[in-house]
Tab-separated table of C-alpha atoms and ligand atoms in Angstrom:
chain	number	residue	atom	x	y	z
A	475	UNK	CA	9.283	38.382	-13.102
A	476	UNK	CA	7.374	35.168	-13.640
A	477	UNK	CA	5.224	33.955	-16.517
A	478	UNK	CA	1.905	32.405	-15.554
A	479	UNK	CA	-0.948	30.856	-17.433
A	480	UNK	CA	-4.244	31.196	-15.560
A	481	UNK	CA	-7.339	29.370	-16.696
A	482	UNK	CA	-10.830	30.299	-15.537
A	483	UNK	CA	-13.662	27.801	-16.008
A	484	UNK	CA	-17.265	28.426	-16.965
A	485	UNK	CA	-18.611	29.231	-13.495
A	486	UNK	CA	-15.726	31.659	-12.875
A	487	UNK	CA	-16.785	33.658	-15.935
A	488	UNK	CA	-20.494	32.868	-15.639
A	489	UNK	CA	-21.734	36.449	-15.312
A	490	UNK	CA	-20.683	40.058	-15.854
A	491	UNK	CA	-19.890	40.398	-12.129
A	492	UNK	CA	-17.778	37.265	-12.133
A	493	UNK	CA	-15.831	38.330	-15.217
A	494	UNK	CA	-15.113	41.626	-13.446
A	495	UNK	CA	-13.915	39.710	-10.380
A	496	UNK	CA	-11.592	37.652	-12.595
A	497	UNK	CA	-10.284	40.893	-14.101
A	498	UNK	CA	-9.513	42.224	-10.589
A	499	UNK	CA	-7.550	39.101	-9.769
A	500	UNK	CA	-5.646	39.243	-13.049
A	501	UNK	CA	-4.887	42.935	-12.691
A	502	UNK	CA	-3.343	42.328	-9.263
A	503	UNK	CA	-0.856	39.839	-10.692
A	504	UNK	CA	-0.118	42.099	-13.640
A	505	UNK	CA	0.479	45.050	-11.287
A	506	UNK	CA	3.114	42.994	-9.432
A	507	UNK	CA	5.046	42.841	-12.689
A	508	UNK	CA	4.390	39.217	-13.610
A	509	UNK	CA	3.470	38.254	-17.161
A	510	UNK	CA	0.106	36.654	-17.559
A	511	UNK	CA	-1.730	34.664	-20.196
A	512	UNK	CA	-5.364	34.027	-19.299
A	513	UNK	CA	-7.362	31.199	-20.841
A	514	UNK	CA	-11.125	31.280	-20.448
A	515	UNK	CA	-13.977	28.831	-20.920
A	516	UNK	CA	-17.387	29.809	-22.217
A	517	UNK	CA	-19.873	31.098	-19.634
A	518	UNK	CA	-21.269	28.124	-17.696
A	519	UNK	CA	-24.124	26.450	-19.565
A	520	UNK	CA	-23.214	28.086	-22.863
A	521	UNK	CA	-21.614	25.069	-24.550
A	522	UNK	CA	-24.639	22.961	-23.591
A	523	UNK	CA	-26.983	25.655	-24.899
A	524	UNK	CA	-25.180	25.748	-28.227
A	525	UNK	CA	-25.210	21.952	-28.455
A	526	UNK	CA	-28.982	21.927	-27.957
A	527	UNK	CA	-29.399	24.530	-30.693
A	528	UNK	CA	-27.355	22.372	-33.047
A	529	UNK	CA	-29.483	19.280	-32.469
A	530	UNK	CA	-32.541	21.328	-33.405
A	531	UNK	CA	-30.998	21.777	-36.856
A	532	UNK	CA	-29.622	18.317	-37.502
A	533	UNK	CA	-30.114	15.039	-35.619
A	534	UNK	CA	-26.373	14.392	-35.829
A	535	UNK	CA	-24.804	17.787	-36.508
A	536	UNK	CA	-21.834	17.856	-38.874
A	537	UNK	CA	-18.728	17.936	-36.692
A	538	UNK	CA	-17.074	20.758	-38.632
A	539	UNK	CA	-20.101	23.016	-38.226
A	540	UNK	CA	-20.414	22.008	-34.594
A	541	UNK	CA	-16.900	23.367	-34.006
A	542	UNK	CA	-17.707	26.679	-35.702
A	543	UNK	CA	-20.695	26.958	-33.396
A	544	UNK	CA	-19.114	25.811	-30.115
A	545	UNK	CA	-16.034	27.999	-30.525
A	546	UNK	CA	-18.224	31.092	-30.249
A	547	UNK	CA	-18.787	30.498	-26.525
A	548	UNK	CA	-15.147	31.091	-25.636
A	549	UNK	CA	-14.818	34.012	-28.041
A	550	UNK	CA	-17.462	35.890	-26.052
A	551	UNK	CA	-15.693	35.530	-22.698
A	552	UNK	CA	-12.239	36.458	-24.053
A	553	UNK	CA	-13.542	39.736	-25.475
A	554	UNK	CA	-15.542	40.574	-22.339
A	555	UNK	CA	-12.614	39.856	-20.014
A	556	UNK	CA	-10.266	41.916	-22.151
A	557	UNK	CA	-12.746	44.810	-22.077
A	558	UNK	CA	-13.054	44.557	-18.287
A	559	UNK	CA	-9.267	44.616	-17.908
A	560	UNK	CA	-8.787	47.607	-20.182
A	561	UNK	CA	-11.549	49.411	-18.336
A	562	UNK	CA	-9.564	48.944	-15.119
A	563	UNK	CA	-6.487	50.371	-16.769
A	564	UNK	CA	-4.831	47.002	-17.312
A	565	UNK	CA	-3.797	46.676	-20.967
A	566	UNK	CA	-5.053	43.418	-22.448
A	567	UNK	CA	-5.675	41.810	-25.792
A	568	UNK	CA	-7.919	38.851	-26.691
A	569	UNK	CA	-7.288	36.127	-29.256
A	570	UNK	CA	-9.154	33.146	-30.631
A	571	UNK	CA	-7.245	29.864	-30.844
A	572	UNK	CA	-6.795	30.353	-34.563
A	573	UNK	CA	-5.374	33.847	-34.121
A	574	UNK	CA	-2.689	32.702	-31.699
A	575	UNK	CA	-2.269	29.854	-33.986
A	576	UNK	CA	-2.940	26.891	-31.860
A	577	UNK	CA	-2.707	24.337	-34.618
A	578	UNK	CA	-4.538	21.046	-34.212
A	579	UNK	CA	-5.244	17.987	-36.303
A	580	UNK	CA	-8.547	17.913	-38.194
A	581	UNK	CA	-10.486	15.626	-35.862
A	582	UNK	CA	-13.443	17.931	-35.351
A	583	UNK	CA	-14.984	18.056	-31.839
A	584	UNK	CA	-12.022	16.202	-30.347
A	585	UNK	CA	-8.968	17.636	-32.044
A	586	UNK	CA	-5.458	17.326	-30.666
A	587	UNK	CA	-3.020	20.197	-30.445
A	588	UNK	CA	-0.024	19.854	-32.751
A	589	UNK	CA	1.794	23.146	-32.237
A	590	UNK	CA	1.459	26.578	-30.697
A	591	UNK	CA	3.065	29.742	-31.986
A	592	UNK	CA	4.364	31.702	-29.004
A	593	UNK	CA	5.614	34.764	-30.924
A	594	UNK	CA	2.487	36.887	-30.922
A	595	UNK	CA	1.855	36.084	-27.267
A	596	UNK	CA	5.375	36.997	-26.208
A	597	UNK	CA	5.254	40.213	-28.237
A	598	UNK	CA	2.150	41.248	-26.291
A	599	UNK	CA	3.520	40.128	-22.934
A	600	UNK	CA	6.749	42.023	-23.512
A	601	UNK	CA	4.731	45.102	-24.425
A	602	UNK	CA	3.113	44.888	-20.985
A	603	UNK	CA	-0.214	43.443	-22.021
A	604	UNK	CA	-2.215	40.617	-20.495
A	605	UNK	CA	-3.012	38.090	-23.211
A	606	UNK	CA	-6.477	36.536	-23.099
A	607	UNK	CA	-6.860	33.347	-25.135
A	608	UNK	CA	-10.027	31.426	-25.966
A	609	UNK	CA	-9.835	27.941	-24.477
A	610	UNK	CA	-11.047	24.715	-26.091
A	611	UNK	CA	-10.335	25.726	-29.687
A	612	UNK	CA	-7.737	25.730	-32.403
A	613	UNK	CA	-7.412	25.685	-36.137
A	614	UNK	CA	-6.316	22.882	-38.459
A	615	UNK	CA	-3.765	23.224	-41.249
A	616	UNK	CA	-6.506	24.243	-43.694
A	617	UNK	CA	-7.810	26.995	-41.449
A	618	UNK	CA	-10.877	25.132	-40.189
A	619	UNK	CA	-11.933	25.909	-36.629
A	620	UNK	CA	-11.572	22.883	-34.352
A	621	UNK	CA	-12.448	22.155	-30.716
A	622	UNK	CA	-10.646	19.935	-28.240
A	623	UNK	CA	-13.481	17.975	-26.626
A	624	UNK	CA	-15.593	18.908	-23.609
A	625	UNK	CA	-13.547	20.468	-20.845
A	626	UNK	CA	-10.836	21.240	-23.392
A	627	UNK	CA	-9.931	24.666	-22.025
A	628	UNK	CA	-7.825	22.923	-19.391
A	629	UNK	CA	-5.767	21.411	-22.175
A	630	UNK	CA	-5.429	24.772	-23.924
A	631	UNK	CA	-4.036	26.249	-20.709
A	632	UNK	CA	-1.553	23.455	-20.068
A	633	UNK	CA	-0.435	23.381	-23.705
A	634	UNK	CA	0.121	27.143	-23.638
A	635	UNK	CA	2.076	26.862	-20.390
A	636	UNK	CA	4.268	24.200	-22.005
A	637	UNK	CA	4.791	26.220	-25.190
A	638	UNK	CA	5.599	29.416	-23.282
A	639	UNK	CA	7.672	27.580	-20.670
A	640	UNK	CA	5.558	29.286	-18.048
A	641	UNK	CA	6.537	29.073	-14.388
A	642	UNK	CA	3.160	27.709	-13.350
A	643	UNK	CA	-0.228	26.939	-14.822
A	644	UNK	CA	-3.155	27.735	-12.526
A	645	UNK	CA	-6.547	26.205	-13.137
A	646	UNK	CA	-9.146	28.329	-11.323
A	647	UNK	CA	-12.375	26.502	-10.766
A	648	UNK	CA	-15.285	26.304	-8.323
A	649	UNK	CA	-13.513	23.987	-5.874
A	650	UNK	CA	-10.414	24.998	-3.934
A	651	UNK	CA	-8.298	22.034	-4.953
A	652	UNK	CA	-8.228	18.288	-5.391
A	653	UNK	CA	-9.866	16.410	-2.528
A	654	UNK	CA	-9.298	12.938	-1.127
A	655	UNK	CA	-12.773	12.162	-2.437
A	656	UNK	CA	-15.921	14.036	-3.422
A	657	UNK	CA	-16.934	16.086	-0.344
A	658	UNK	CA	-20.584	15.715	-1.336
A	659	UNK	CA	-20.262	12.008	-0.551
A	660	UNK	CA	-17.797	12.221	2.355
A	661	UNK	CA	-17.896	15.583	4.158
A	662	UNK	CA	-14.625	14.655	5.904
A	663	UNK	CA	-12.813	14.719	2.556
A	664	UNK	CA	-9.612	16.727	2.804
A	665	UNK	CA	-7.928	18.989	0.292
A	666	UNK	CA	-4.583	17.609	-0.834
A	667	UNK	CA	-1.606	19.973	-0.954
A	668	UNK	CA	-0.005	17.815	-3.602
A	669	UNK	CA	-0.880	14.929	-5.839
A	670	UNK	CA	1.239	13.242	-8.507
A	671	UNK	CA	0.438	13.457	-12.235
A	672	UNK	CA	-0.104	9.714	-12.301
A	673	UNK	CA	-2.558	9.788	-9.415
A	674	UNK	CA	-4.409	12.725	-10.906
A	675	UNK	CA	-4.634	10.883	-14.200
A	676	UNK	CA	-6.176	7.867	-12.472
A	677	UNK	CA	-8.533	10.060	-10.454
A	678	UNK	CA	-9.666	11.847	-13.630
A	679	UNK	CA	-10.188	8.704	-15.644
A	680	UNK	CA	-11.976	7.038	-12.729
A	681	UNK	CA	-14.620	9.732	-12.552
A	682	UNK	CA	-13.224	12.744	-10.705
A	683	UNK	CA	-14.201	15.575	-13.031
A	684	UNK	CA	-11.899	18.375	-11.901
A	685	UNK	CA	-9.531	18.417	-14.871
A	686	UNK	CA	-9.831	17.199	-18.432
A	687	UNK	CA	-7.774	13.985	-18.588
A	688	UNK	CA	-5.805	15.125	-21.577
A	689	UNK	CA	-4.599	18.227	-19.775
A	690	UNK	CA	-3.115	16.055	-17.026
A	691	UNK	CA	-1.370	13.817	-19.581
A	692	UNK	CA	0.005	16.917	-21.249
A	693	UNK	CA	1.224	18.424	-17.995
A	694	UNK	CA	2.986	15.188	-17.035
A	695	UNK	CA	4.603	14.839	-20.420
A	696	UNK	CA	5.893	18.416	-20.616
A	697	UNK	CA	6.521	18.844	-16.913
A	698	UNK	CA	4.149	21.758	-16.446
A	699	UNK	CA	3.722	22.743	-12.812
A	700	UNK	CA	-0.049	22.593	-12.534
A	701	UNK	CA	-2.113	23.984	-9.686
A	702	UNK	CA	-5.863	23.678	-9.117
A	703	UNK	CA	-7.382	26.533	-7.099
A	704	UNK	CA	-10.692	28.228	-6.402
A	705	UNK	CA	-11.487	31.460	-8.169
A	706	UNK	CA	-13.837	32.372	-5.317
A	707	UNK	CA	-11.508	32.074	-2.340
A	708	UNK	CA	-7.870	32.536	-1.450
A	709	UNK	CA	-5.617	29.556	-0.840
A	710	UNK	CA	-2.790	27.569	-2.365
A	711	UNK	CA	-4.983	24.878	-3.924
A	712	UNK	CA	-3.453	21.556	-4.957
A	713	UNK	CA	-0.164	21.218	-6.808
A	714	UNK	CA	0.037	18.408	-9.340
A	715	UNK	CA	3.605	17.316	-9.507
A	716	UNK	CA	6.121	14.502	-9.792
A	717	UNK	CA	6.370	11.684	-7.320
A	718	UNK	CA	8.645	12.236	-4.393
A	719	UNK	CA	10.490	9.592	-2.421
A	720	UNK	CA	8.225	6.738	-1.460
A	721	UNK	CA	8.639	7.244	2.285
A	722	UNK	CA	6.834	10.555	2.087
A	723	UNK	CA	3.887	9.075	0.281
A	724	UNK	CA	0.596	8.301	1.909
A	725	UNK	CA	-0.533	4.768	1.089
A	726	UNK	CA	-3.632	6.050	-0.636
A	727	UNK	CA	-4.147	9.571	-1.927
A	728	UNK	CA	-7.772	9.449	-2.894
A	729	UNK	CA	-10.947	7.577	-3.617
A	730	UNK	CA	-12.668	8.028	-6.952
A	731	UNK	CA	-16.001	6.663	-8.049
A	732	UNK	CA	-18.002	6.449	-11.182
A	733	UNK	CA	-21.762	6.111	-11.422
A	734	UNK	CA	-21.778	6.036	-15.203
A	735	UNK	CA	-21.149	2.354	-15.748
A	736	UNK	CA	-23.286	-0.692	-16.346
A	737	UNK	CA	-22.455	-4.393	-16.226
A	738	UNK	CA	-23.206	-7.121	-18.750
A	739	UNK	CA	-22.639	-10.857	-18.422
A	740	UNK	CA	-22.927	-13.671	-20.881
A	741	UNK	CA	-22.938	-17.086	-19.224
A	742	UNK	CA	-22.260	-20.582	-20.494
A	743	UNK	CA	-19.978	-19.500	-23.340
A	744	UNK	CA	-18.183	-22.510	-24.898
A	745	UNK	CA	-14.564	-22.395	-23.693
A	746	UNK	CA	-12.897	-22.309	-27.077
A	747	UNK	CA	-10.306	-20.033	-28.704
A	748	UNK	CA	-11.908	-16.957	-30.226
A	749	UNK	CA	-14.887	-16.695	-27.875
A	750	UNK	CA	-13.756	-13.442	-26.262
A	751	UNK	CA	-13.135	-11.859	-29.621
A	752	UNK	CA	-16.539	-13.002	-30.905
A	753	UNK	CA	-18.146	-11.303	-27.916
A	754	UNK	CA	-16.212	-8.055	-27.854
A	755	UNK	CA	-15.688	-7.650	-31.603
A	756	UNK	CA	-19.291	-6.684	-32.385
A	757	UNK	CA	-19.389	-4.469	-29.280
A	758	UNK	CA	-16.301	-2.591	-30.465
A	759	UNK	CA	-17.707	-2.399	-33.999
A	760	UNK	CA	-20.686	-0.558	-32.538
A	761	UNK	CA	-18.221	1.985	-31.109
A	762	UNK	CA	-18.973	0.993	-27.533
A	763	UNK	CA	-16.082	1.422	-25.157
A	764	UNK	CA	-15.437	-1.322	-22.665
A	765	UNK	CA	-13.951	-0.694	-19.264
A	766	UNK	CA	-13.519	-3.698	-16.967
A	767	UNK	CA	-13.509	-7.291	-18.221
A	768	UNK	CA	-13.656	-10.572	-16.302
A	769	UNK	CA	-13.635	-14.069	-17.688
A	770	UNK	CA	-13.487	-17.267	-15.767
A	771	UNK	CA	-13.702	-20.923	-16.770
A	772	UNK	CA	-16.023	-23.309	-14.988
A	773	UNK	CA	-15.274	-27.034	-14.820
A	774	UNK	CA	-17.991	-27.799	-17.368
A	775	UNK	CA	-15.806	-26.268	-20.121
A	776	UNK	CA	-17.854	-23.104	-20.397
A	777	UNK	CA	-16.921	-19.596	-19.347
A	778	UNK	CA	-18.796	-16.661	-17.893
A	779	UNK	CA	-17.800	-13.398	-19.459
A	780	UNK	CA	-18.548	-10.071	-17.765
A	781	UNK	CA	-17.703	-6.527	-18.787
A	782	UNK	CA	-18.747	-2.959	-18.087
A	783	UNK	CA	-19.712	-0.164	-20.470
A	784	UNK	CA	-20.892	3.412	-20.111
A	785	UNK	CA	-24.532	3.551	-19.030
A	786	UNK	CA	-25.407	5.449	-22.204
A	787	UNK	CA	-24.385	2.361	-24.190
A	788	UNK	CA	-26.116	-0.128	-21.908
A	789	UNK	CA	-29.191	-0.876	-24.000
A	790	UNK	CA	-27.259	-1.005	-27.250
A	791	UNK	CA	-24.650	-3.342	-25.750
A	792	UNK	CA	-27.334	-5.589	-24.268
A	793	UNK	CA	-29.073	-6.000	-27.618
A	794	UNK	CA	-25.795	-6.896	-29.296
A	795	UNK	CA	-25.007	-9.399	-26.563
A	796	UNK	CA	-28.357	-11.147	-26.860
A	797	UNK	CA	-27.642	-11.766	-30.509
A	798	UNK	CA	-24.114	-13.013	-29.753
A	799	UNK	CA	-25.483	-15.318	-27.065
A	800	UNK	CA	-27.680	-16.950	-29.664
A	801	UNK	CA	-24.890	-17.193	-32.277
A	802	UNK	CA	-22.405	-18.680	-29.793
A	803	UNK	CA	-24.868	-21.074	-28.306
A	804	UNK	CA	-24.190	-19.596	-24.900
A	805	UNK	CA	-26.605	-19.862	-21.998
A	806	UNK	CA	-27.886	-16.425	-21.064
A	807	UNK	CA	-27.308	-12.684	-20.861
A	808	UNK	CA	-27.709	-10.815	-17.615
A	809	UNK	CA	-27.432	-7.074	-17.354
A	810	UNK	CA	-27.304	-4.625	-14.463
A	811	UNK	CA	-27.179	-0.851	-14.743
A	812	UNK	CA	-27.395	-0.123	-11.026
A	813	UNK	CA	-23.735	-0.606	-10.255
A	814	UNK	CA	-20.889	1.790	-9.445
A	815	UNK	CA	-17.137	1.565	-9.621
A	816	UNK	CA	-15.237	2.634	-6.516
A	817	UNK	CA	-11.464	2.977	-6.740
A	818	UNK	CA	-8.648	3.722	-4.358
A	819	UNK	CA	-5.654	5.491	-5.880
A	820	UNK	CA	-2.159	6.054	-4.589
A	821	UNK	CA	1.448	5.760	-5.720
A	822	UNK	CA	2.140	4.617	-2.159
A	823	UNK	CA	0.601	1.208	-2.887
A	824	UNK	CA	3.501	0.462	-5.224
A	825	UNK	CA	5.785	0.004	-2.254
A	826	UNK	CA	3.294	-1.590	0.142
A	827	UNK	CA	1.757	-5.036	0.045
A	828	UNK	CA	-1.675	-5.819	1.399
A	829	UNK	CA	-3.576	-2.751	0.245
A	830	UNK	CA	-6.027	-4.798	-1.799
A	831	UNK	CA	-6.772	-7.191	1.038
A	832	UNK	CA	-7.314	-4.259	3.383
A	833	UNK	CA	-9.739	-2.705	0.899
A	834	UNK	CA	-11.664	-5.976	0.579
A	835	UNK	CA	-11.759	-6.454	4.355
A	836	UNK	CA	-13.201	-2.965	4.843
A	837	UNK	CA	-15.952	-3.682	2.320
A	838	UNK	CA	-16.617	-7.090	3.874
A	839	UNK	CA	-17.036	-5.506	7.318
A	840	UNK	CA	-19.779	-3.351	5.836
A	841	UNK	CA	-21.338	-6.427	4.170
A	842	UNK	CA	-20.780	-4.899	0.743
A	843	UNK	CA	-20.536	-7.523	-1.967
A	844	UNK	CA	-17.765	-7.029	-4.528
A	845	UNK	CA	-18.925	-7.925	-8.031
A	846	UNK	CA	-15.794	-7.194	-10.042
A	847	UNK	CA	-12.195	-6.218	-9.297
A	848	UNK	CA	-9.505	-4.660	-11.401
A	849	UNK	CA	-6.089	-3.378	-10.442
A	850	UNK	CA	-3.172	-1.433	-11.817
A	851	UNK	CA	0.093	-0.490	-10.184
A	852	UNK	CA	-1.432	2.506	-8.414
A	853	UNK	CA	-5.157	1.796	-8.203
A	854	UNK	CA	-7.650	-0.853	-7.182
A	855	UNK	CA	-11.198	-0.664	-8.492
A	856	UNK	CA	-14.238	-2.644	-7.431
A	857	UNK	CA	-17.737	-2.774	-8.817
A	858	UNK	CA	-20.466	-2.796	-6.174
A	859	UNK	CA	-24.219	-2.223	-6.125
A	860	UNK	CA	-25.057	1.446	-6.533
A	861	UNK	CA	-26.890	1.598	-3.189
A	862	UNK	CA	-23.569	0.989	-1.402
A	863	UNK	CA	-21.673	3.855	-3.012
A	864	UNK	CA	-21.741	6.280	-0.065
A	865	UNK	CA	-21.120	3.564	2.498
A	866	UNK	CA	-18.179	2.142	0.555
A	867	UNK	CA	-16.535	5.521	-0.012
A	868	UNK	CA	-16.914	6.597	3.621
A	869	UNK	CA	-15.716	3.305	5.043
A	870	UNK	CA	-12.629	3.290	2.826
A	871	UNK	CA	-11.956	6.969	3.513
A	872	UNK	CA	-11.909	6.258	7.235
A	873	UNK	CA	-9.967	2.989	7.021
A	874	UNK	CA	-7.163	4.554	5.001
A	875	UNK	CA	-7.161	7.591	7.315
A	876	UNK	CA	-7.723	10.023	4.493
A	877	UNK	CA	-9.443	12.441	6.835
A	878	UNK	CA	-6.136	12.961	8.651
A	879	UNK	CA	-3.066	14.875	7.533
A	880	UNK	CA	-0.425	12.356	6.428
A	881	UNK	CA	2.048	11.642	9.199
A	882	UNK	CA	5.610	12.901	8.816
A	883	UNK	CA	7.881	10.091	7.687
B	1160	LIG	N1	-16.724	25.267	-22.924
B	1160	LIG	C1	-16.217	23.939	-23.134
B	1160	LIG	C2	-17.058	22.937	-22.341
B	1160	LIG	O1	-17.992	23.314	-21.675
B	1160	LIG	C3	-14.771	23.827	-22.799
B	1160	LIG	C4	-14.396	24.065	-21.363
B	1160	LIG	O2	-15.166	24.657	-20.606
B	1160	LIG	O3	-13.309	23.690	-20.974
B	1160	LIG	O4	-16.801	21.777	-22.396
B	1161	MG	MG1	-13.931	22.374	-16.928
């Protein structure tokens, strides 16, 4: 007898028919004698609908009230799924996050889980019931409802799997696994059987939106065997797991990209201590997150300073920079919001030299100009003009042979 946590996303529970289909799937596992905790998201579109309602009441809705509102979406699907299961003769019981007691800190709309009480859940499981838990929500020490940030049901599922020491955590979604890149951009993209936690973390933070980043961090930290699968088709999906011996690793596991960034440059900055902090300080004070940064000194004792921000912050950041440019006596501000970041990710590059130069050669062959570069141990990112996104992704996908099954070592 195994213990599983299954999580179904918004599209998987998007209608009465789909909730019934989920119930069928769950009942099958229950009938085999396995113990099952099911975490559900709100019906697709519901969280957005509720958010729009809130902004009709208050321009910046109070975060505590926002959580009371948003948590209702998941409460609906838990009750409906539990009803569907009971109707099929599969005993089930639904709980809100607060009822389980998923305790979080008090950071409304992006709370972090502190502890989970597994007693009530195990009592139900041992009594032969399927336990249905509302994703995305918890309760703080004072009893206030909290939510875990958009996409937070993934984190609920992984945290529950860790707390219950479940055998596996399955994330059922509308794709049948993690792909080498987005198949909408490269139709030759291939589903990966396995990917490491680290790679998945990079892929998620670089723009691949399959799993909430925090859920991947959590799974890596607590060693939760995590599998991404489709709720609409059969298949083994993708297992997210620890790194195996380097010889078995493909050089590159995937290509991620992000269209949400914009680039800002301030030129002719006097090359003196404190300049970088004078530029980025006010940007940080405005709560604007910075991603890539480049600074280089010219021989006339000035520097050019370039960084990227989320496109939503582009205009705000540009205005701040124009003021800084004046204060610092720098030359000019240039800004470009038609850029993309394309990244190759793979633990295999740790043990192989020359991956970066190969990436740059591939882009050069396609006459794609690289505007910025940043690297970590297992990823290389470049900023290029947005119009080259598809070309860059496809060329790299082919050059690193991601359309082919990795060769046996
Ligand atoms: N319903 C929430 C959202 O749309 C949480 C989730 O689906 O994971 O972000
Ligand atoms: Mg999701």
